[in-house]
Coordinates of C-alpha atoms and ligand atoms in Angstrom, one line a residue:
M266 CA 44.0 41.9 54.5
T267 CA 43.4 41.3 50.2
G268 CA 40.7 42.0 48.0
S269 CA 37.8 39.7 47.6
M270 CA 37.7 39.0 44.1
Q271 CA 38.8 36.7 41.9
N272 CA 42.1 35.5 40.6
W273 CA 41.5 35.0 37.2
P274 CA 45.3 35.0 35.5
L275 CA 45.6 37.0 32.2
L276 CA 46.4 34.7 29.8
V277 CA 46.7 35.2 26.3
W278 CA 44.2 32.3 24.8
K279 CA 41.7 34.2 26.9
L280 CA 42.0 36.6 24.2
I281 CA 40.9 34.2 21.1
D282 CA 38.6 32.5 23.7
H283 CA 36.8 35.6 24.1
A284 CA 36.6 36.7 20.5
A285 CA 35.8 33.1 19.3
A286 CA 33.0 33.6 22.0
T287 CA 31.3 37.0 21.2
A288 CA 32.5 37.4 17.3
P289 CA 33.0 34.0 16.0
R290 CA 32.2 34.5 12.2
Q291 CA 34.0 38.2 12.2
E292 CA 36.6 37.7 9.8
I293 CA 40.2 37.3 9.2
V294 CA 41.1 38.0 5.8
T295 CA 44.8 37.1 4.4
Q296 CA 46.5 38.2 1.0
S297 CA 48.0 34.6 1.3
V298 CA 51.8 33.3 0.6
E299 CA 50.4 31.3 -2.2
G300 CA 48.6 34.2 -3.4
N301 CA 44.9 33.5 -3.1
L302 CA 42.4 35.6 -0.8
H303 CA 42.0 33.6 2.2
R304 CA 38.8 34.4 4.4
T305 CA 38.6 32.7 7.7
N306 CA 37.2 34.1 11.2
W307 CA 37.6 34.0 14.7
S308 CA 36.1 30.6 15.6
E309 CA 38.0 28.8 13.1
V310 CA 41.6 30.6 13.5
R311 CA 40.5 29.3 17.6
M312 CA 40.0 25.8 16.8
R313 CA 42.8 25.6 14.6
A314 CA 45.4 26.9 17.5
K315 CA 44.3 24.3 19.5
K316 CA 45.5 21.7 16.7
V317 CA 49.1 23.5 16.5
A318 CA 49.2 23.5 20.6
Q319 CA 48.0 19.8 20.9
A320 CA 50.5 18.9 17.9
L321 CA 53.4 20.4 20.0
D322 CA 52.1 18.6 23.0
R323 CA 52.2 15.8 21.0
F324 CA 56.2 16.8 20.2
G325 CA 56.6 16.9 23.7
I326 CA 56.8 20.5 24.0
Q327 CA 57.2 21.8 27.8
R328 CA 55.8 25.0 29.6
G329 CA 58.4 27.3 28.3
D330 CA 60.3 25.7 25.6
R331 CA 60.5 28.0 22.9
V332 CA 59.1 27.4 19.6
G333 CA 60.3 29.7 16.6
T334 CA 57.8 31.3 13.4
L335 CA 59.7 32.7 10.2
A336 CA 56.3 34.2 9.0
W337 CA 54.6 37.0 7.5
N338 CA 51.7 38.5 8.6
T339 CA 48.6 35.2 8.1
Y340 CA 45.8 34.0 9.3
R341 CA 48.3 30.6 9.8
H342 CA 50.7 32.7 11.8
V343 CA 47.9 34.1 14.0
E344 CA 47.2 30.7 15.0
C345 CA 50.6 29.6 15.7
W346 CA 51.2 32.3 18.0
Y347 CA 47.7 31.6 19.8
G348 CA 49.0 27.7 19.5
I349 CA 52.8 28.1 21.0
S350 CA 51.6 30.1 24.0
G351 CA 48.2 28.0 24.3
A352 CA 50.3 25.1 24.6
G353 CA 52.4 26.5 27.4
A354 CA 55.2 27.4 25.1
V355 CA 57.3 30.3 23.7
A356 CA 56.3 32.1 20.4
H357 CA 59.2 33.1 19.3
T358 CA 59.1 36.0 16.4
I359 CA 61.9 36.0 14.2
N360 CA 62.7 38.7 11.9
P361 CA 63.2 36.7 8.3
R362 CA 65.2 40.6 7.0
L363 CA 67.9 40.5 9.5
F364 CA 71.2 39.1 7.6
E365 CA 71.2 35.4 8.1
D366 CA 73.8 35.3 10.5
Q367 CA 71.8 37.3 12.9
I368 CA 68.5 34.8 12.0
V369 CA 70.8 31.8 13.3
Y370 CA 72.4 33.4 16.4
I371 CA 68.9 34.8 17.4
I372 CA 67.2 30.7 16.9
N373 CA 70.1 29.1 18.4
H374 CA 70.3 31.9 21.3
A375 CA 66.5 31.1 22.2
Q376 CA 66.6 27.6 21.6
D377 CA 63.8 27.3 19.7
R378 CA 62.8 23.5 19.8
I379 CA 60.6 23.8 16.6
L380 CA 60.4 26.4 13.4
F381 CA 57.3 27.3 11.8
F382 CA 57.8 29.2 8.3
D383 CA 56.6 30.2 5.4
L384 CA 57.0 29.2 1.7
T385 CA 59.0 32.3 1.0
F386 CA 61.4 31.1 3.6
M387 CA 62.3 27.5 2.3
D388 CA 65.3 28.1 0.6
L389 CA 66.8 30.1 3.4
V390 CA 65.8 27.4 5.7
T391 CA 66.8 24.7 4.0
R392 CA 70.2 26.8 3.9
I393 CA 70.5 27.4 7.6
A394 CA 69.1 24.1 8.9
P395 CA 72.3 22.6 9.7
R396 CA 73.6 25.2 11.8
L397 CA 70.2 25.3 13.7
T398 CA 71.6 23.3 16.8
G399 CA 68.4 22.9 18.9
V400 CA 66.0 22.9 16.1
E401 CA 64.1 19.3 15.8
R402 CA 61.1 19.9 13.4
F403 CA 61.0 22.1 10.6
I404 CA 57.2 23.0 9.6
V405 CA 56.3 25.2 6.4
M406 CA 53.3 26.7 6.6
T407 CA 51.4 25.6 3.6
D408 CA 49.1 23.0 2.4
R409 CA 50.5 19.6 0.7
A410 CA 50.0 20.9 -2.8
H411 CA 52.7 23.6 -2.2
M412 CA 55.4 21.1 -0.8
I413 CA 56.6 19.9 -3.9
T414 CA 59.7 21.8 -3.4
A415 CA 60.4 20.8 0.3
P416 CA 63.1 18.8 1.1
A417 CA 61.7 15.5 3.1
E418 CA 62.7 16.6 6.6
F419 CA 60.2 19.7 6.1
E420 CA 56.9 18.7 7.7
C421 CA 53.2 19.8 6.3
Y422 CA 51.0 22.2 8.2
E423 CA 48.1 22.0 7.4
D424 CA 48.9 18.0 7.0
L425 CA 50.0 18.6 11.1
L426 CA 46.5 20.1 11.9
A427 CA 44.7 17.2 10.0
E428 CA 45.9 14.4 12.1
Q429 CA 44.5 16.6 15.6
D430 CA 41.3 17.1 16.7
D431 CA 40.0 20.3 18.6
T432 CA 39.5 19.2 22.1
F433 CA 42.7 20.0 23.4
P434 CA 42.8 22.3 26.8
W435 CA 44.5 25.3 26.8
V436 CA 47.2 24.6 29.5
E437 CA 46.6 26.7 32.5
L438 CA 49.3 28.7 33.5
E439 CA 50.7 31.3 35.8
E440 CA 49.7 34.7 34.2
T441 CA 53.3 35.6 34.7
E442 CA 54.7 32.7 33.1
P443 CA 56.1 33.6 29.3
A444 CA 54.0 33.7 26.5
G445 CA 56.3 35.6 23.8
L446 CA 59.7 36.1 22.7
C447 CA 61.3 38.6 20.4
Y448 CA 64.9 40.2 19.7
T449 CA 65.4 44.2 19.0
S450 CA 67.0 44.3 15.8
G451 CA 70.5 44.5 16.7
T452 CA 71.3 48.1 15.5
T453 CA 73.3 48.4 18.3
G454 CA 75.7 45.3 19.0
N455 CA 73.9 41.8 18.9
P456 CA 70.0 40.9 18.7
K457 CA 69.0 41.0 22.5
G458 CA 65.5 38.7 23.2
V459 CA 62.6 40.2 25.7
L460 CA 60.3 37.5 26.8
Y461 CA 57.0 38.9 27.3
S462 CA 54.7 37.3 29.8
H463 CA 51.2 36.7 29.7
R464 CA 50.3 39.3 32.1
S465 CA 52.1 41.8 30.3
N466 CA 50.5 41.2 27.2
V467 CA 47.2 40.7 28.5
L468 CA 47.9 44.4 29.8
H469 CA 49.3 45.9 26.6
S470 CA 46.8 44.7 24.4
F471 CA 44.4 46.4 27.0
A472 CA 45.8 49.2 26.6
A473 CA 46.5 48.9 22.5
T474 CA 42.5 49.0 22.6
Q475 CA 41.7 52.2 23.6
A476 CA 40.9 55.1 22.2
A477 CA 44.3 57.3 22.5
V478 CA 45.7 54.3 20.0
F479 CA 43.7 52.3 18.0
G480 CA 40.6 52.6 19.3
L481 CA 39.4 49.3 18.4
S482 CA 35.5 47.9 18.7
A483 CA 33.8 44.9 17.4
R484 CA 32.9 47.1 14.4
S485 CA 36.6 48.2 13.6
V486 CA 38.5 46.6 10.7
V487 CA 42.1 46.6 11.2
M488 CA 45.0 45.8 9.4
P489 CA 48.6 45.7 10.8
I490 CA 51.3 46.6 8.3
V491 CA 53.4 46.4 10.8
P492 CA 54.3 42.5 10.9
M493 CA 54.4 40.5 13.3
F494 CA 57.6 39.9 13.8
H495 CA 58.3 43.3 14.7
A496 CA 57.7 44.0 18.2
N497 CA 54.2 41.8 18.0
A498 CA 53.2 44.2 15.6
W499 CA 52.1 46.9 17.8
A500 CA 49.5 44.0 19.5
I501 CA 47.1 44.6 16.8
P502 CA 46.5 40.6 17.0
Y503 CA 45.7 40.7 20.5
A504 CA 43.8 43.8 20.8
A505 CA 41.5 42.8 17.7
A506 CA 40.7 39.9 19.2
L507 CA 39.9 41.5 22.7
A508 CA 37.9 43.8 20.8
G509 CA 36.2 41.2 18.2
A510 CA 37.3 43.2 15.4
K511 CA 38.1 42.1 11.6
L512 CA 41.4 41.2 11.2
V513 CA 42.9 42.4 7.5
L514 CA 46.4 40.8 7.2
G515 CA 48.7 41.4 4.1
G516 CA 50.7 38.3 3.9
P517 CA 54.0 38.7 2.0
H518 CA 53.1 41.8 0.4
H519 CA 54.6 45.1 1.5
D520 CA 53.9 47.4 -1.9
A521 CA 51.8 50.0 -1.8
V522 CA 49.3 48.9 -4.9
T523 CA 48.4 45.6 -3.0
L524 CA 48.0 47.6 0.5
Q525 CA 45.7 50.4 -1.1
R526 CA 43.5 47.6 -2.9
L527 CA 43.2 45.7 0.6
I528 CA 42.3 48.8 2.4
V529 CA 40.2 50.0 0.2
E530 CA 37.9 46.3 -0.9
E531 CA 37.9 45.4 2.8
Q532 CA 36.7 48.5 4.2
V533 CA 39.5 48.8 6.6
S534 CA 39.0 51.9 9.2
I535 CA 42.4 51.5 11.1
T536 CA 46.1 50.4 10.0
A537 CA 49.6 51.2 11.3
A538 CA 52.8 50.9 10.1
V539 CA 56.8 52.8 9.8
P540 CA 57.2 56.0 8.0
T541 CA 59.1 54.4 5.2
V542 CA 56.1 52.3 4.6
W543 CA 53.6 55.4 4.5
L544 CA 55.9 56.9 2.2
A545 CA 55.6 55.2 -0.7
M546 CA 51.8 54.8 0.0
L547 CA 51.7 58.3 -0.4
Q548 CA 53.5 58.5 -3.6
H549 CA 51.3 55.6 -5.0
L550 CA 48.2 57.8 -4.1
T551 CA 49.1 60.8 -5.7
E552 CA 50.8 59.2 -8.6
T553 CA 47.3 57.4 -9.2
R554 CA 44.8 59.9 -7.9
T555 CA 43.5 57.2 -5.7
D556 CA 42.0 57.1 -2.3
L557 CA 41.8 55.0 1.0
G558 CA 38.5 54.2 0.8
A559 CA 36.8 54.0 4.2
L560 CA 40.2 54.6 6.2
Q561 CA 39.7 56.3 9.3
R562 CA 42.8 56.2 11.2
V563 CA 46.4 55.4 10.7
I564 CA 49.2 54.8 13.0
I565 CA 52.4 55.6 12.2
G566 CA 55.5 54.6 14.8
G567 CA 59.0 53.0 14.8
A568 CA 60.4 56.4 13.5
A569 CA 59.5 59.7 13.8
A570 CA 56.7 60.4 11.5
P571 CA 57.6 63.5 9.4
Q572 CA 54.8 66.8 9.8
S573 CA 54.6 66.6 6.3
M574 CA 53.2 63.0 6.2
I575 CA 50.7 63.9 9.3
K576 CA 49.5 66.8 7.3
A577 CA 49.0 64.5 3.9
F578 CA 47.1 62.5 5.4
E579 CA 44.8 64.5 7.3
D580 CA 44.3 67.0 5.1
D581 CA 44.4 65.5 1.6
F582 CA 42.6 61.9 2.4
G583 CA 40.8 62.7 5.7
V584 CA 42.5 60.2 7.7
E585 CA 43.7 61.1 11.3
V586 CA 46.9 60.1 12.0
M587 CA 48.0 58.4 15.7
H588 CA 51.9 59.2 16.0
A589 CA 53.1 56.4 18.2
W590 CA 56.2 55.6 19.7
G591 CA 57.5 52.6 21.9
L592 CA 60.3 50.0 21.3
T593 CA 60.8 46.0 21.6
E594 CA 61.2 46.6 25.2
L595 CA 57.9 48.1 26.0
S596 CA 56.0 45.3 24.1
P597 CA 56.1 47.8 22.5
L598 CA 53.7 50.4 22.8
G599 CA 54.6 54.0 25.2
A600 CA 53.2 56.6 24.1
T601 CA 50.5 58.3 21.8
A602 CA 50.2 61.8 20.1
T603 CA 46.6 62.6 21.1
L604 CA 45.6 66.1 21.7
S605 CA 44.8 67.0 25.3
A606 CA 41.6 68.8 26.1
E607 CA 44.5 71.8 26.0
A608 CA 46.1 71.2 22.9
A609 CA 42.8 70.5 20.7
K610 CA 41.6 74.1 21.5
L611 CA 45.2 75.3 19.7
P612 CA 45.2 76.7 15.9
R613 CA 45.6 73.8 13.5
Q614 CA 49.2 74.4 13.0
Q615 CA 50.1 74.3 16.7
Q616 CA 48.0 70.9 16.4
L617 CA 50.1 69.9 13.9
D618 CA 53.4 70.5 16.2
V619 CA 52.0 68.5 18.8
K620 CA 50.7 65.2 16.7
S621 CA 54.5 65.4 15.2
R622 CA 56.1 64.9 19.1
Q623 CA 55.8 61.4 20.3
G624 CA 53.2 61.6 22.3
R625 CA 51.6 61.3 25.8
P626 CA 52.5 57.9 27.9
L627 CA 49.8 55.3 28.3
F628 CA 48.3 54.4 31.6
G629 CA 50.8 51.9 32.4
I630 CA 53.8 53.8 31.6
E631 CA 55.6 56.1 33.6
M632 CA 58.8 58.5 32.4
K633 CA 61.2 60.7 33.2
V634 CA 64.0 62.5 31.7
V635 CA 67.3 62.7 33.4
D636 CA 71.2 64.1 32.7
E637 CA 74.1 62.7 32.2
N638 CA 74.4 62.1 36.1
G639 CA 71.0 60.6 36.8
R640 CA 69.6 63.7 37.9
E641 CA 65.5 64.1 36.8
L642 CA 64.9 67.4 34.1
P643 CA 62.4 69.8 34.5
R644 CA 59.5 69.3 32.3
D645 CA 59.7 72.1 30.5
G646 CA 59.2 71.3 27.3
H647 CA 63.1 72.2 26.3
S648 CA 65.2 70.5 28.3
A649 CA 66.7 67.4 26.8
G650 CA 67.9 64.2 28.9
I651 CA 67.9 60.5 28.9
L652 CA 64.3 58.9 28.3
K653 CA 63.6 56.2 31.0
V654 CA 60.3 54.1 31.7
R655 CA 59.0 51.8 33.8
G656 CA 55.5 49.7 33.7
P657 CA 53.7 46.8 33.8
W658 CA 54.8 45.7 30.2
V659 CA 58.7 47.2 30.3
V660 CA 61.3 44.8 30.1
A661 CA 63.1 44.0 33.4
Q662 CA 66.0 42.0 32.1
Y663 CA 67.6 40.8 28.4
F664 CA 66.3 36.6 28.0
G665 CA 69.4 34.6 28.8
G666 CA 70.4 37.8 30.3
G667 CA 74.3 37.6 31.1
E668 CA 74.2 41.5 31.1
G669 CA 72.7 41.5 34.7
T670 CA 69.8 43.8 35.6
I671 CA 69.3 46.5 33.2
L672 CA 67.3 48.7 35.8
D673 CA 68.3 51.7 37.7
E674 CA 68.1 51.3 41.5
G675 CA 64.2 52.9 41.0
G676 CA 63.4 50.1 38.8
W677 CA 63.8 52.6 35.4
F678 CA 64.4 51.2 31.9
D679 CA 66.9 53.6 30.1
T680 CA 65.2 53.6 26.4
G681 CA 68.1 55.1 24.6
D682 CA 66.4 58.1 23.2
I683 CA 66.9 61.8 24.3
A684 CA 63.7 63.5 24.9
T685 CA 62.1 66.4 26.4
L686 CA 58.6 66.5 28.7
D687 CA 56.3 69.2 28.8
S688 CA 53.9 69.9 31.7
E689 CA 51.6 67.4 30.1
S690 CA 54.3 64.8 30.2
C691 CA 53.7 65.7 26.3
M692 CA 57.5 63.8 24.8
Q693 CA 59.5 64.7 22.0
I694 CA 62.4 62.7 20.9
T695 CA 65.2 64.6 19.7
D696 CA 67.5 61.6 19.4
R697 CA 69.0 58.2 20.0
S698 CA 71.5 58.9 22.4
K699 CA 74.1 57.0 19.6
D700 CA 72.9 59.3 16.9
V701 CA 73.1 62.8 18.9
I702 CA 75.1 65.4 17.6
K703 CA 77.2 67.6 19.8
S704 CA 78.8 70.7 18.3
G705 CA 80.1 72.9 20.4
G706 CA 79.2 71.0 23.7
E707 CA 75.1 71.7 22.3
W708 CA 73.2 68.9 21.6
I709 CA 71.7 69.3 17.6
S710 CA 68.3 67.3 17.1
S711 CA 69.3 64.9 13.9
V712 CA 65.5 63.9 14.4
E713 CA 64.5 67.9 14.3
L714 CA 66.8 68.6 11.1
E715 CA 64.9 65.6 9.3
N716 CA 61.6 66.7 9.9
A717 CA 62.2 70.1 8.3
A718 CA 64.5 68.5 5.9
V719 CA 62.1 66.5 4.5
A720 CA 59.3 68.9 4.4
C721 CA 61.2 70.5 1.9
P722 CA 59.4 70.3 -1.9
G723 CA 61.0 67.7 -3.7
I724 CA 62.4 65.3 -1.1
A725 CA 61.5 62.3 -0.1
E726 CA 63.5 61.1 2.1
A727 CA 66.1 62.6 4.8
A728 CA 68.9 61.5 7.4
V729 CA 71.5 63.7 9.4
I730 CA 74.8 62.0 11.1
G731 CA 77.1 64.0 12.8
I732 CA 80.8 64.3 11.1
P733 CA 84.0 65.2 13.3
H734 CA 85.0 69.0 13.0
P735 CA 87.9 70.4 14.3
R736 CA 86.6 73.4 16.1
W737 CA 83.1 72.1 17.1
G738 CA 83.7 68.1 17.6
E739 CA 80.6 67.2 15.1
R740 CA 78.5 69.1 12.4
P741 CA 75.7 67.7 11.0
L742 CA 75.8 66.3 7.1
L743 CA 72.5 66.2 5.7
V744 CA 71.9 63.1 3.3
L745 CA 68.9 63.3 1.1
V746 CA 66.8 61.1 -1.6
R747 CA 65.1 63.3 -3.6
K748 CA 61.2 62.3 -5.1
P749 CA 61.2 61.4 -8.3
D750 CA 61.9 63.6 -11.4
S751 CA 62.6 66.3 -8.4
T752 CA 65.6 68.2 -9.4
V753 CA 65.9 70.5 -6.2
A754 CA 69.3 71.5 -4.9
A755 CA 71.3 72.0 -2.3
A756 CA 70.7 75.9 -2.0
E757 CA 67.1 75.2 -2.4
V758 CA 67.0 72.9 0.9
R759 CA 69.3 75.5 2.7
E760 CA 66.6 78.5 2.0
H761 CA 64.0 75.9 3.0
L762 CA 65.4 75.1 6.5
A763 CA 66.6 78.7 7.3
G764 CA 64.0 80.6 9.8
Q765 CA 62.7 76.6 10.8
I766 CA 65.9 75.9 12.8
A767 CA 68.7 77.5 15.0
K768 CA 71.3 79.1 12.2
W769 CA 74.0 76.9 14.2
W770 CA 72.1 73.9 13.2
M771 CA 72.4 74.7 9.5
P772 CA 74.2 71.5 8.1
D773 CA 77.3 72.5 6.8
D774 CA 77.1 70.3 4.2
I775 CA 74.5 68.4 1.9
A776 CA 74.9 65.2 -0.1
F777 CA 72.2 63.6 -2.3
V778 CA 71.8 59.9 -2.8
S779 CA 69.8 57.4 -4.2
D780 CA 68.8 55.4 -1.6
I781 CA 69.3 55.5 2.1
P782 CA 70.0 52.2 4.0
H783 CA 67.0 51.0 6.6
T784 CA 67.2 48.6 9.4
A785 CA 65.3 45.6 9.4
T786 CA 62.2 47.2 11.1
G787 CA 62.6 50.4 9.1
K788 CA 64.5 52.5 10.6
I789 CA 67.3 54.6 9.3
L790 CA 70.7 52.5 9.4
K791 CA 72.9 55.4 10.5
T792 CA 75.7 53.3 11.1
E793 CA 75.7 52.1 7.6
L794 CA 75.3 55.8 6.6
R795 CA 78.4 56.8 8.6
K796 CA 80.6 54.0 7.2
Q797 CA 79.7 55.5 3.9
F798 CA 80.4 59.0 4.5
S799 CA 83.6 57.9 6.7
D800 CA 85.8 59.4 4.0
Y801 CA 83.2 62.4 3.2
C802 CA 84.0 62.8 6.6
S803 CA 87.6 62.9 6.3
V804 CA 87.6 65.7 3.7
A805 CA 84.5 67.9 5.6
R806 CA 85.2 71.4 6.4
Ligands
LIG131 P1 65.6 48.7 17.7 O1 66.3 49.4 18.5 O2 66.0 47.2 18.0 O3 65.6 48.8 16.3 P2 62.6 49.1 17.7 O4 62.2 48.5 16.9 O5 62.1 48.6 19.6 O6 64.5 48.4 17.6 O7 63.5 50.5 18.0 C1 63.1 51.5 19.3 C2 63.5 52.8 19.3 O8 62.4 53.7 17.6 C3 63.0 53.4 20.0 O9 63.6 54.0 21.0 C4 63.2 55.2 19.1 O10 64.4 55.9 19.0 C5 62.9 54.5 17.6 N1 61.3 55.1 17.4 C6 59.9 54.5 17.6 N2 58.9 55.3 17.6 C7 59.2 56.3 17.3 C8 58.9 57.7 17.1 N3 57.4 58.2 17.1 N4 59.3 58.6 16.9 C9 61.1 58.9 16.6 N5 61.5 57.3 16.9 C10 60.8 56.2 17.2

């Protein structure tokens, strides 16, 4: 027997149809690549997305074909997203911050047939075009006036749209067909592709909209600072359409000055980015004695949010912090650190401790931690193990997945994170499995050490790596960046750490550097840091 309800496939283009029907005049504002502040709305963006779909259809793009985008957060990128998947093709977002060879590898691996790209990447695409074996058309996402420097074979996006009408019917698909493709940033080997389905994207958008994540409504003004090429901008362009919210997009601009101006002038109520962006923003706010206007909530994820950052937002600027955890393979959202009814009764400091964790799983995500033999560990808040997840927006297999199945017998996906779970399933990451420091057979949490160090006055950023040690196997090395004008010394940092961490966790060495290397998605690049300190290792005590 089956239920007697309708079979309404969960398709991504239904999100923008809904936005255009219920919030047609709701704005989409872009600080554009060309420089001007551009305003459009859900109705126009849907109409233009249909033109993108129509053009792709005329080019002979078939269901399931991949179409690449190398682009910032702009209204044109949103049009491409919906237009590509509405034509039945796969919107493949490419991270322009990767090395050139990785970009070429990804485009060729995905077999992208068409590449849409921003003016910013004209030189890059001109250089790599001869190596992009499967790309048939190169489309510059700009108007005719800005095409002056473009090679003759590159086409103009606005000219292309002018040739279409907006009558193209979205392609009716099975909800299990693919809608999007995103590659992991390759910090652990070659980038791997995650092929999202229409169904997984729509379900994930419902989850992203709820109060425990973005808390979006038709009166929200949401600005994803996290780029659309980084794990779908955490679903914001989909969730904003679902809610009929106003969307503010920063284009190629990631500097604190532009972002703060947009937040204030466009009355942004919710925004989201990785901690490195917020670090710069908080410094800018302190230096200029400015504020964040009508901002109510900030989502911090992609790397651990230091408690000092959470406190600064909440206490100094009255902005609620939602610490979020996820990964490309989870579309990306998995958990948020909301306060449970029990946690909400705790004193402020303990609440901050809860908010500093990675949080409780969203409905749709199951979690467990297991030991090295796959045995489930107790949810006691102490036992750290490999974090596994499963759910309808969790990857089942990598795209082109030569590596075979990546799930265990129970259908669980290994996140590569080491974590604890407590009795309310509140998860805390202690490390990524490849970053774990094992000293005398026990794990030292680099994340916890980093959090403690970055709370020390005068410290801007901290990273901990393991260095070989003849007796203990490994010992932690603390690498620090000072805040501008700070002269804080190693002894003061040690003093600050004492009492906050177990004695045997105290780093043997502290090194000050002017800069810590980051990955293309804003995480500390520990592989590079280990290389930088490889000589250091050999002389370490
Ligand atoms: P990549 O592995 O390619 O860098 P992702 O951007 O998908 O790609 O990164 C996912 C990883 O980022 C997670 O497995 C986790 O280690 C880390 N991460 C994400 N959010 C948080 C967070 N709030 N706290 C700590 N680590 C996080």
